[in-house]
Short mmCIF file of C-alpha atoms in Angstrom, two decimals:
data_model
loop_
_atom_site.label_atom_id
_atom_site.label_comp_id
_atom_site.label_asym_id
_atom_site.label_seq_id
_atom_site.Cartn_x
_atom_site.Cartn_y
_atom_site.Cartn_z
CA UNK J 276 0.00 0.00 0.00
CA UNK J 277 1.38 3.40 -0.91
CA UNK J 278 1.68 5.78 2.01
CA UNK J 279 1.01 9.31 0.91
CA UNK J 280 0.42 11.04 4.22
CA UNK J 281 3.91 10.50 5.68
CA UNK J 282 4.15 11.43 9.32
CA UNK J 283 0.44 12.22 9.51
CA UNK J 284 -0.38 8.52 9.20
CA UNK J 285 2.45 7.50 11.53
CA UNK J 286 1.08 9.97 14.04
CA UNK J 287 -2.08 7.89 14.21
CA UNK J 288 -0.20 4.62 14.28
CA UNK J 289 2.10 5.60 17.14
CA UNK J 290 -0.36 7.70 19.12
CA UNK J 291 -0.59 6.48 22.66
CA UNK J 292 2.57 4.37 22.70
CA UNK J 293 5.13 7.10 23.23
CA UNK J 294 7.59 6.06 25.90
CA UNK J 295 6.80 7.31 29.40
CA UNK J 296 9.63 5.40 31.03
CA UNK J 297 11.30 8.60 32.12
CA UNK J 298 10.64 10.02 35.56
CA UNK J 299 11.60 13.65 35.00
CA UNK J 300 8.40 15.56 35.65
CA UNK J 301 9.50 18.79 37.28
CA UNK J 302 11.57 17.06 39.92
CA UNK J 303 14.22 18.53 42.19
CA UNK J 304 16.90 18.64 39.48
CA UNK J 305 14.85 21.17 37.47
CA UNK J 306 15.24 24.78 38.55
CA UNK J 307 13.16 27.74 37.45
CA UNK J 308 15.99 30.23 37.09
CA UNK J 309 14.29 33.43 35.84
CA UNK J 310 10.81 34.60 34.94
CA UNK J 311 9.12 37.72 33.60
CA UNK J 312 5.58 39.06 33.70
CA UNK J 313 6.29 42.58 32.51
CA UNK J 314 9.82 43.20 31.24
CA UNK J 315 11.58 46.16 32.82
CA UNK J 316 14.54 47.89 31.16
CA UNK J 317 17.41 49.80 32.70
CA UNK J 318 17.70 53.47 31.67
CA UNK J 319 15.94 53.33 28.33
CA UNK J 320 17.18 56.15 26.08
CA UNK J 321 13.62 57.34 25.41
CA UNK J 322 10.65 57.85 27.71
CA UNK J 323 8.06 55.09 27.76
CA UNK J 324 5.36 57.28 26.21
CA UNK J 325 7.53 58.68 23.40
CA UNK J 326 7.16 57.50 19.83
CA UNK J 327 9.29 56.17 16.98
CA UNK J 328 7.73 56.80 13.62
CA UNK J 329 3.98 56.18 13.90
CA UNK J 330 4.31 53.86 16.93
CA UNK J 331 4.72 54.16 20.66
CA UNK J 332 8.31 53.54 21.72
CA UNK J 333 7.54 51.05 24.50
CA UNK J 334 4.39 48.93 24.68
CA UNK J 335 4.89 46.43 27.55
CA UNK J 336 2.06 44.19 26.34
CA UNK J 337 4.04 43.54 23.15
CA UNK J 338 7.36 42.66 24.79
CA UNK J 339 8.43 39.14 25.77
CA UNK J 340 11.73 37.32 26.15
CA UNK J 341 12.16 34.76 23.39
CA UNK J 342 15.76 33.67 22.82
CA UNK J 343 18.55 33.60 25.38
CA UNK J 344 22.11 32.50 26.01
CA UNK J 345 24.55 32.28 28.91
CA UNK J 346 28.30 32.94 28.98
CA UNK J 347 29.64 31.43 32.22
CA UNK J 348 33.15 32.92 31.86
CA UNK J 349 31.82 36.49 32.14
CA UNK J 350 28.52 35.87 33.93
CA UNK J 351 26.68 37.52 31.03
CA UNK J 352 23.14 36.39 30.21
CA UNK J 353 21.71 37.61 26.88
CA UNK J 354 18.04 37.68 25.94
CA UNK J 355 16.27 38.48 22.67
CA UNK J 356 12.95 40.17 22.00
CA UNK J 357 11.26 39.42 18.66
CA UNK J 358 10.01 42.59 17.04
CA UNK J 359 6.75 41.03 15.86
CA UNK J 360 4.80 44.06 17.07
CA UNK J 361 5.59 47.74 17.61
CA UNK J 362 6.69 49.04 20.99
CA UNK J 363 9.68 46.72 21.47
CA UNK J 364 12.50 49.13 22.45
CA UNK J 365 15.37 46.66 21.93
CA UNK J 366 15.73 43.33 20.16
CA UNK J 367 18.83 42.21 22.08
CA UNK J 368 19.48 42.74 25.78
CA UNK J 369 21.49 41.38 28.67
CA UNK J 370 22.00 41.26 32.43
CA UNK J 371 24.66 39.87 34.75
CA UNK J 372 23.77 36.74 36.68
CA UNK J 373 25.73 37.78 39.78
CA UNK J 374 23.30 40.65 40.30
CA UNK J 375 20.17 38.50 40.57
CA UNK J 376 18.98 35.61 42.67
CA UNK J 377 17.61 32.44 41.14
CA UNK J 378 13.85 32.74 40.69
CA UNK J 379 13.92 36.50 40.07
CA UNK J 380 12.98 38.82 37.19
CA UNK J 381 16.14 40.61 36.05
CA UNK J 382 16.06 44.13 34.63
CA UNK J 383 17.43 44.22 31.09
CA UNK J 384 19.87 46.62 29.42
CA UNK J 385 20.60 46.97 25.72
CA UNK J 386 23.28 44.68 24.33
CA UNK J 387 25.89 45.39 23.15
CA UNK J 388 24.39 48.85 23.85
CA UNK J 389 21.16 50.74 23.32
CA UNK J 390 22.43 52.67 20.30
CA UNK J 391 22.85 49.55 18.21
CA UNK J 392 19.29 48.44 19.09
CA UNK J 393 17.49 51.74 18.57
CA UNK J 394 14.90 52.23 15.85
CA UNK J 395 14.75 55.65 14.23
CA UNK J 396 11.94 57.80 12.85
CA UNK J 397 13.58 57.54 9.43
CA UNK J 398 13.07 53.76 9.47
CA UNK J 399 9.34 54.40 9.02
CA UNK J 400 9.48 57.60 6.97
CA UNK J 401 8.79 55.91 3.64
CA UNK J 402 5.84 53.91 4.95
CA UNK J 403 5.58 50.15 5.18
CA UNK J 404 6.68 47.83 2.41
CA UNK J 405 3.01 47.23 1.64
CA UNK J 406 2.46 50.96 1.15
CA UNK J 407 5.60 51.24 -0.95
CA UNK J 408 4.35 48.37 -3.08
CA UNK J 409 1.49 50.46 -4.35
CA UNK J 410 3.98 52.95 -5.76
CA UNK J 411 6.96 50.81 -6.76
CA UNK J 412 7.16 48.24 -9.51
CA UNK J 413 9.95 46.33 -7.78
CA UNK J 414 7.59 44.76 -5.27
CA UNK J 415 7.06 41.12 -6.09
CA UNK J 416 4.10 39.53 -4.21
CA UNK J 417 4.46 36.22 -5.98
CA UNK J 418 3.46 32.82 -4.71
CA UNK J 419 5.71 30.11 -3.47
CA UNK J 420 5.03 26.65 -4.80
CA UNK J 421 6.10 23.64 -2.83
CA UNK J 422 7.48 20.65 -4.66
CA UNK J 423 4.74 18.10 -5.17
CA UNK J 424 6.78 14.94 -5.54
CA UNK J 425 8.49 14.79 -2.15
CA UNK J 426 8.85 12.68 0.96
CA UNK J 427 5.47 13.80 2.21
CA UNK J 428 3.50 12.39 -0.68
CA UNK J 429 1.97 13.97 -3.74
CA UNK J 430 -1.06 16.00 -2.76
CA UNK J 431 -1.13 17.97 -5.96
CA UNK J 432 -0.02 21.49 -6.75
CA UNK J 433 -3.11 23.15 -5.26
CA UNK J 434 -2.43 21.61 -1.86
CA UNK J 435 1.21 22.67 -1.88
CA UNK J 436 0.67 26.20 -3.09
CA UNK J 437 -0.45 29.10 -0.93
CA UNK J 438 -0.24 32.86 -0.79
CA UNK J 439 2.81 34.00 1.11
CA UNK J 440 2.14 35.65 4.46
CA UNK J 441 3.39 39.20 4.59
CA UNK J 442 6.47 38.31 6.60
CA UNK J 443 7.77 36.09 3.80
CA UNK J 444 7.34 38.28 0.73
CA UNK J 445 10.36 38.66 -1.49
CA UNK J 446 11.59 42.15 -2.31
CA UNK J 447 14.18 42.98 -4.95
CA UNK J 448 16.08 46.19 -5.69
CA UNK J 449 15.26 47.57 -2.26
CA UNK J 450 16.58 51.08 -1.92
CA UNK J 451 18.17 52.53 1.19
CA UNK J 452 20.09 49.45 2.34
CA UNK J 453 23.42 50.68 3.58
CA UNK J 454 26.12 49.90 6.11
CA UNK J 455 26.43 53.31 7.73
CA UNK J 456 24.08 52.59 10.65
CA UNK J 457 25.11 49.04 11.47
CA UNK J 458 22.25 48.53 13.88
CA UNK J 459 20.55 45.35 15.01
CA UNK J 460 16.98 45.69 13.79
CA UNK J 461 15.31 42.36 14.52
CA UNK J 462 16.60 38.97 15.52
CA UNK J 463 15.21 35.78 17.00
CA UNK J 464 18.16 34.09 18.73
CA UNK J 465 21.80 34.56 19.68
CA UNK J 466 24.34 31.74 19.86
CA UNK J 467 26.92 31.93 22.65
CA UNK J 468 30.34 30.48 21.82
CA UNK J 469 32.12 29.34 24.99
CA UNK J 470 35.11 28.01 23.04
CA UNK J 471 36.29 31.38 21.75
CA UNK J 472 34.12 33.67 23.94
CA UNK J 473 31.98 35.20 21.21
CA UNK J 474 28.34 35.81 20.48
CA UNK J 475 26.87 35.06 17.02
CA UNK J 476 23.60 36.44 15.70
CA UNK J 477 21.78 37.17 12.46
CA UNK J 478 19.94 40.47 12.25
CA UNK J 479 17.07 40.02 9.80
CA UNK J 480 16.96 43.76 9.15
CA UNK J 481 13.20 43.70 8.73
CA UNK J 482 10.30 44.56 11.05
CA UNK J 483 7.12 42.54 10.79
CA UNK J 484 4.17 44.00 12.69
CA UNK J 485 1.01 41.94 13.06
CA UNK J 486 1.80 40.11 9.81
CA UNK J 487 0.37 43.01 7.78
CA UNK J 488 2.89 45.83 8.10
CA UNK J 489 6.47 45.11 7.07
CA UNK J 490 9.37 47.57 7.10
CA UNK J 491 12.56 46.57 5.32
CA UNK J 492 15.31 48.67 6.90
CA UNK J 493 18.58 46.97 5.99
CA UNK J 494 19.97 43.73 4.66
CA UNK J 495 20.20 40.64 6.86
CA UNK J 496 23.64 40.52 8.44
CA UNK J 497 25.77 38.18 10.51
CA UNK J 498 27.22 39.76 13.66
CA UNK J 499 30.06 38.43 15.82
CA UNK J 500 30.51 40.12 19.21
CA UNK J 501 33.40 39.70 21.63
CA UNK J 502 32.50 38.50 25.15
CA UNK J 503 35.43 39.49 27.37
CA UNK J 504 35.72 38.02 30.87
CA UNK J 505 35.22 41.46 32.44
CA UNK J 506 32.30 42.37 30.19
CA UNK J 507 29.77 42.55 32.99
CA UNK J 508 31.89 45.19 34.73
CA UNK J 509 32.85 47.27 31.73
CA UNK J 510 29.79 46.66 29.52
CA UNK J 511 32.15 46.98 26.62
CA UNK J 512 31.59 44.33 23.96
CA UNK J 513 33.58 44.99 20.78
CA UNK J 514 32.17 44.01 17.40
CA UNK J 515 34.51 41.44 15.86
CA UNK J 516 32.79 41.06 12.52
CA UNK J 517 29.67 42.16 10.65
CA UNK J 518 28.86 40.67 7.26
CA UNK J 519 25.78 41.51 5.20
CA UNK J 520 24.26 38.57 3.38
CA UNK J 521 24.98 38.55 -0.37
CA UNK J 522 22.19 39.73 -2.65
CA UNK J 523 21.71 36.24 -4.06
CA UNK J 524 20.75 35.03 -0.56
CA UNK J 525 18.68 38.08 0.32
CA UNK J 526 16.69 37.48 -2.87
CA UNK J 527 15.69 34.09 -1.46
CA UNK J 528 14.38 35.66 1.74
CA UNK J 529 14.91 38.97 3.55
CA UNK J 530 13.78 37.42 6.83
CA UNK J 531 13.35 34.13 8.68
CA UNK J 532 16.96 33.50 9.74
CA UNK J 533 16.60 31.82 13.11
CA UNK J 534 19.28 29.59 14.61
CA UNK J 535 23.06 29.39 14.16
CA UNK J 536 25.01 26.16 14.72
CA UNK J 537 28.80 26.36 15.10
CA UNK J 538 31.07 23.67 13.59
CA UNK J 539 34.72 24.08 14.59
CA UNK J 540 37.29 22.36 12.37
CA UNK J 541 40.31 22.76 14.64
CA UNK J 542 40.94 22.97 18.37
CA UNK J 543 43.70 25.48 17.72
CA UNK J 544 41.88 28.10 15.66
CA UNK J 545 38.90 30.34 16.31
CA UNK J 546 38.73 31.16 12.59
CA UNK J 547 38.58 27.59 11.24
CA UNK J 548 34.82 27.44 11.63
CA UNK J 549 31.64 26.82 9.63
CA UNK J 550 28.28 28.32 10.57
CA UNK J 551 24.96 26.70 9.64
CA UNK J 552 22.09 29.20 9.64
CA UNK J 553 18.51 27.95 9.27
CA UNK J 554 15.75 29.85 7.46
CA UNK J 555 12.29 28.67 8.46
CA UNK J 556 10.34 31.13 6.28
CA UNK J 557 11.75 30.03 2.92
CA UNK J 558 13.12 26.64 3.95
CA UNK J 559 16.81 26.75 3.11
CA UNK J 560 20.14 26.51 4.92
CA UNK J 561 22.87 29.15 4.81
CA UNK J 562 26.48 28.02 5.25
CA UNK J 563 29.15 30.55 6.18
CA UNK J 564 32.85 29.71 6.00
CA UNK J 565 34.26 31.98 8.70
CA UNK J 566 37.87 31.48 7.61
CA UNK J 567 37.25 32.25 3.94
CA UNK J 568 34.48 34.77 4.60
CA UNK J 569 32.16 33.08 2.11
CA UNK J 570 28.42 32.34 2.05
CA UNK J 571 26.45 29.65 0.18
CA UNK J 572 23.12 27.88 0.56
CA UNK J 573 21.49 24.47 0.40
CA UNK J 574 17.97 23.54 -0.63
CA UNK J 575 16.20 20.23 -0.10
CA UNK J 576 12.61 19.05 0.12
CA UNK J 577 13.17 17.79 3.68
CA UNK J 578 13.54 21.45 4.72
CA UNK J 579 9.86 22.04 3.89
CA UNK J 580 7.01 22.12 6.41
CA UNK J 581 4.42 19.35 6.45
CA UNK J 582 1.11 21.13 5.95
CA UNK J 583 -0.82 18.34 7.69
CA UNK J 584 1.29 18.93 10.80
CA UNK J 585 1.27 22.73 10.80
CA UNK J 586 -1.68 23.27 13.16
CA UNK J 587 -0.61 23.99 16.74
CA UNK J 588 -2.22 24.57 20.11
CA UNK J 589 -0.61 26.93 22.60
CA UNK J 590 -1.34 26.58 26.33
CA UNK J 591 -4.45 24.49 25.56
CA UNK J 592 -6.37 27.71 24.84
CA UNK J 593 -5.08 29.17 21.60
CA UNK J 594 -4.69 27.38 18.28
CA UNK J 595 -2.97 28.66 15.17
CA UNK J 596 -1.42 27.56 11.88
CA UNK J 597 2.35 27.76 11.47
CA UNK J 598 3.61 26.31 8.18
CA UNK J 599 7.26 26.97 8.92
CA UNK J 600 10.14 24.79 7.79
CA UNK J 601 13.79 24.19 8.66
CA UNK J 602 14.42 25.49 12.16
CA UNK J 603 16.82 23.38 14.20
CA UNK J 604 20.17 21.77 13.38
CA UNK J 605 22.31 19.83 15.89
CA UNK J 606 25.72 18.27 15.29
CA UNK J 607 26.82 14.75 16.23
CA UNK J 608 30.33 13.51 16.97
CA UNK J 609 33.16 14.21 14.49
CA UNK J 610 34.57 11.27 12.54
CA UNK J 611 38.28 10.80 11.76
CA UNK J 612 38.00 13.34 8.95
CA UNK J 613 36.32 15.96 11.15
CA UNK J 614 32.90 15.54 9.54
CA UNK J 615 29.75 15.22 11.62
CA UNK J 616 26.16 14.14 11.22
CA UNK J 617 23.93 17.22 11.13
CA UNK J 618 20.50 16.34 12.56
CA UNK J 619 17.77 18.73 11.48
CA UNK J 620 14.01 19.22 11.56
CA UNK J 621 11.24 21.58 10.54
CA UNK J 622 8.83 23.30 12.90
CA UNK J 623 5.80 21.88 11.09
CA UNK J 624 6.64 18.18 11.04
CA UNK J 625 7.49 15.32 13.37
CA UNK J 626 10.27 13.76 11.29
CA UNK J 627 13.98 13.94 12.07
CA UNK J 628 16.49 14.09 9.21
CA UNK J 629 20.27 13.99 8.83
CA UNK J 630 23.03 14.93 6.41
CA UNK J 631 26.82 14.80 6.69
CA UNK J 632 28.60 18.11 7.18
CA UNK J 633 30.98 16.84 4.50
CA UNK J 634 28.23 17.80 2.05
CA UNK J 635 27.39 21.11 3.72
CA UNK J 636 31.02 22.27 3.87
CA UNK J 637 31.52 21.67 0.15
CA UNK J 638 30.56 24.85 -1.68
CA UNK J 639 30.54 23.01 -5.00
CA UNK J 640 27.54 21.01 -3.75
CA UNK J 641 25.53 24.21 -3.29
CA UNK J 642 22.63 24.75 -3.63
CA UNK J 643 21.46 21.35 -4.89
CA UNK J 644 24.42 19.73 -6.69
CA UNK J 645 24.34 16.66 -4.48
CA UNK J 646 22.84 13.21 -4.41
CA UNK J 647 19.33 13.68 -2.96
CA UNK J 648 19.91 10.55 -0.87
CA UNK J 649 22.64 12.42 1.01
CA UNK J 650 19.76 13.91 2.99
CA UNK J 651 18.11 11.03 4.81
CA UNK J 652 15.32 10.44 7.27
CA UNK J 653 16.19 9.16 10.75
CA UNK J 654 12.65 8.47 11.97
CA UNK J 655 9.45 9.99 13.31
CA UNK J 656 8.89 11.39 16.78
CA UNK J 657 5.20 10.59 17.13
CA UNK J 658 1.87 12.38 17.23
CA UNK J 659 1.96 16.14 17.95
CA UNK J 660 5.65 16.01 18.88
CA UNK J 661 6.83 18.71 16.48
CA UNK J 662 10.40 19.57 17.53
CA UNK J 663 11.49 23.17 17.98
CA UNK J 664 15.16 23.11 18.97
CA UNK J 665 17.56 20.21 19.51
CA UNK J 666 21.04 20.00 20.98
CA UNK J 667 23.32 17.04 21.74
CA UNK J 668 25.08 16.32 25.02
CA UNK J 669 28.40 14.81 23.94
CA UNK J 670 29.14 13.27 27.34
CA UNK J 671 26.18 10.93 27.07
CA UNK J 672 25.41 10.90 23.34
CA UNK J 673 21.90 12.15 24.00
CA UNK J 674 19.88 14.66 22.00
CA UNK J 675 17.46 16.81 23.99
CA UNK J 676 14.63 18.56 22.19
CA UNK J 677 12.07 21.23 22.99
CA UNK J 678 8.64 20.85 21.42
CA UNK J 679 6.00 23.27 20.20
CA UNK J 680 2.89 22.07 21.97
CA UNK J 681 3.46 19.17 24.39
CA UNK J 682 4.76 21.00 27.52
CA UNK J 683 7.62 18.52 27.46
CA UNK J 684 11.36 18.15 26.89
CA UNK J 685 12.29 14.84 25.27
CA UNK J 686 15.55 12.98 24.97
CA UNK J 687 16.89 10.49 22.44
CA UNK J 688 20.06 8.40 22.59
CA UNK J 689 21.52 8.95 19.12
CA UNK J 690 22.97 5.43 19.13
CA UNK J 691 19.46 3.99 19.07
CA UNK J 692 16.85 4.03 16.28
CA UNK J 693 14.64 7.10 16.34
CA UNK J 694 11.06 6.09 17.11
CA UNK J 695 8.56 6.95 19.85
CA UNK J 696 9.62 3.98 21.97
CA UNK J 697 13.16 5.39 22.20
CA UNK J 698 12.08 8.90 23.23
CA UNK J 699 12.14 9.71 26.92
CA UNK J 700 10.48 12.62 28.69
CA UNK J 701 12.92 14.42 30.98
CA UNK J 702 10.67 17.35 31.84
CA UNK J 703 6.93 18.01 31.78
CA UNK J 704 5.00 20.89 33.26
CA UNK J 705 2.03 23.10 32.41
CA UNK J 706 4.29 26.02 33.36
CA UNK J 707 6.34 25.26 30.27
CA UNK J 708 4.95 26.28 26.86
CA UNK J 709 6.56 26.53 23.45
CA UNK J 710 10.32 26.29 23.78
CA UNK J 711 12.06 27.84 20.78
CA UNK J 712 15.53 27.80 22.34
CA UNK J 713 17.65 25.35 24.30
CA UNK J 714 21.38 24.84 24.77
CA UNK J 715 23.78 22.89 26.96
CA UNK J 716 26.55 24.89 28.60
CA UNK J 717 30.09 23.75 29.38
CA UNK J 718 29.04 22.68 32.87
CA UNK J 719 26.51 20.13 31.65
CA UNK J 720 23.37 22.18 32.27
CA UNK J 721 20.57 22.28 29.74
CA UNK J 722 18.77 25.63 29.60
CA UNK J 723 15.32 26.03 28.07
CA UNK J 724 12.35 28.38 28.30
CA UNK J 725 8.64 28.68 27.73
CA UNK J 726 7.46 31.88 26.07
CA UNK J 727 4.36 33.44 24.43
CA UNK J 728 5.69 33.99 20.90
CA UNK J 729 2.64 32.29 19.29
CA UNK J 730 0.39 34.94 20.83
CA UNK J 731 2.63 37.74 19.56
CA UNK J 732 2.98 36.13 16.15
CA UNK J 733 -0.47 34.76 15.37
CA UNK J 734 -2.90 37.12 17.13
CA UNK J 735 -3.55 40.73 18.02
CA UNK J 736 -4.10 39.77 21.65
CA UNK J 737 -2.00 41.77 24.13
CA UNK J 738 0.07 39.86 26.64
CA UNK J 739 -1.44 39.55 30.10
CA UNK J 740 1.12 41.26 32.32
CA UNK J 741 -0.49 39.92 35.49
CA UNK J 742 0.76 36.41 34.73
CA UNK J 743 4.20 34.97 33.99
CA UNK J 744 4.84 35.16 30.25
CA UNK J 745 8.36 33.73 30.06
CA UNK J 746 10.11 31.23 32.33
CA UNK J 747 13.70 30.06 31.95
CA UNK J 748 14.57 26.63 33.35
CA UNK J 749 17.77 24.71 33.93
CA UNK J 750 18.49 21.04 34.56
CA UNK J 751 21.51 18.78 34.77
CA UNK J 752 21.41 16.40 31.81
CA UNK J 753 23.11 13.62 33.80
CA UNK J 754 20.32 13.74 36.41
CA UNK J 755 17.49 14.12 33.91
CA UNK J 756 18.27 11.07 31.76
CA UNK J 757 18.98 8.71 34.69
CA UNK J 758 16.55 5.82 34.59
CA UNK J 759 15.14 6.77 31.19
CA UNK J 760 15.25 5.03 27.85
CA UNK J 761 17.93 7.59 26.84
CA UNK J 762 20.47 6.24 29.32
CA UNK J 763 23.12 3.97 27.84
#
């Protein structure tokens, strides 16, 4: 019998038999480290009731912590704020962990400073991209057609074709993109590098308000920021590198660059490094060779969302559609040649895939000059277990994954087949919703958070500032996997 519904059918087959052998349901090894109801900022450069362009400068009901990272050597904790609505005064902030107790709500300051985060009246002077479109022929509101003959079955071109949401429209010949400001306009996550004490981020350069007002301010750009050991005292964080994305990549998508995965090639060099940058809006992977200062991309049908698995429920009260693709990429152990298995997944989909970094590091293979079988499926996670972000603990060979709608963190021993029976639950709580970010620090702690991004993204509903909107948790991986199916 031909299976045409892919993971949607397997979801029904495996429903109800997902492993519950793990015991980690909010036990003593899980700590709630920080939380925020309303986010407070330290010495904002403008008054709360001032304006930037046509919008209020600070609207607390539109501000929530989304991404985060921790740099133990300096004690710096960075947080990101998605600019999905107006009134978000900064997109990247920080605080110092020594100044706050566990279980508190730290006050945030602009990182690396407020100036680099500040929006200007001129950013809105020409109107939104939608308004410009009525006057400029360069606007291209075309449709994106999914491939029809792919791993998810052939539903026909009508099923795999839809009008782009406003955040994903492609713009060409955009005027006014320059390097003189070098500000950070809008980002989703920042990657902390403990090996060489740096922070990596991609500024999308584009504001998306309520999915119907888009302002393209500058090109997407990769930033590398120095994290000195005394940074919390001096608050001086030099910019090591800023590289705008080439036009050929910007033409694919001016937005949607989410996570960065670092792949060091040598223990002796901070420059011998590849970066893998996921784009979940237009479903492609950006590779950046740090040493050669070169960008290229990869495209594959496994980067696409599965439409049948793109309906989500947040906090059991709010449902929405999120047909977003490639989001997370985690690296396995290096082989004798220094190549690794890159495990990846889409937001809308319960499948896990893999490809060798030998392919990704070869620019001649870009964007699709490879054997399609180089990108392979590892297995399915089970019903409603759409993964958000995965990372591997190299001490135990275990992948830990946040999920979009299950209130759970799951683990998988990468030496075992990937199926629901081999997934363990190391954390489960109704206080945890929608974890877009997780990482494991050098001390063996996994950090993860629950946040209200679906509300900001998919509704006009203001955040309720009388309740906790974001919680950041921490657990010791060695404690969490003990007695679970993930243990060796």
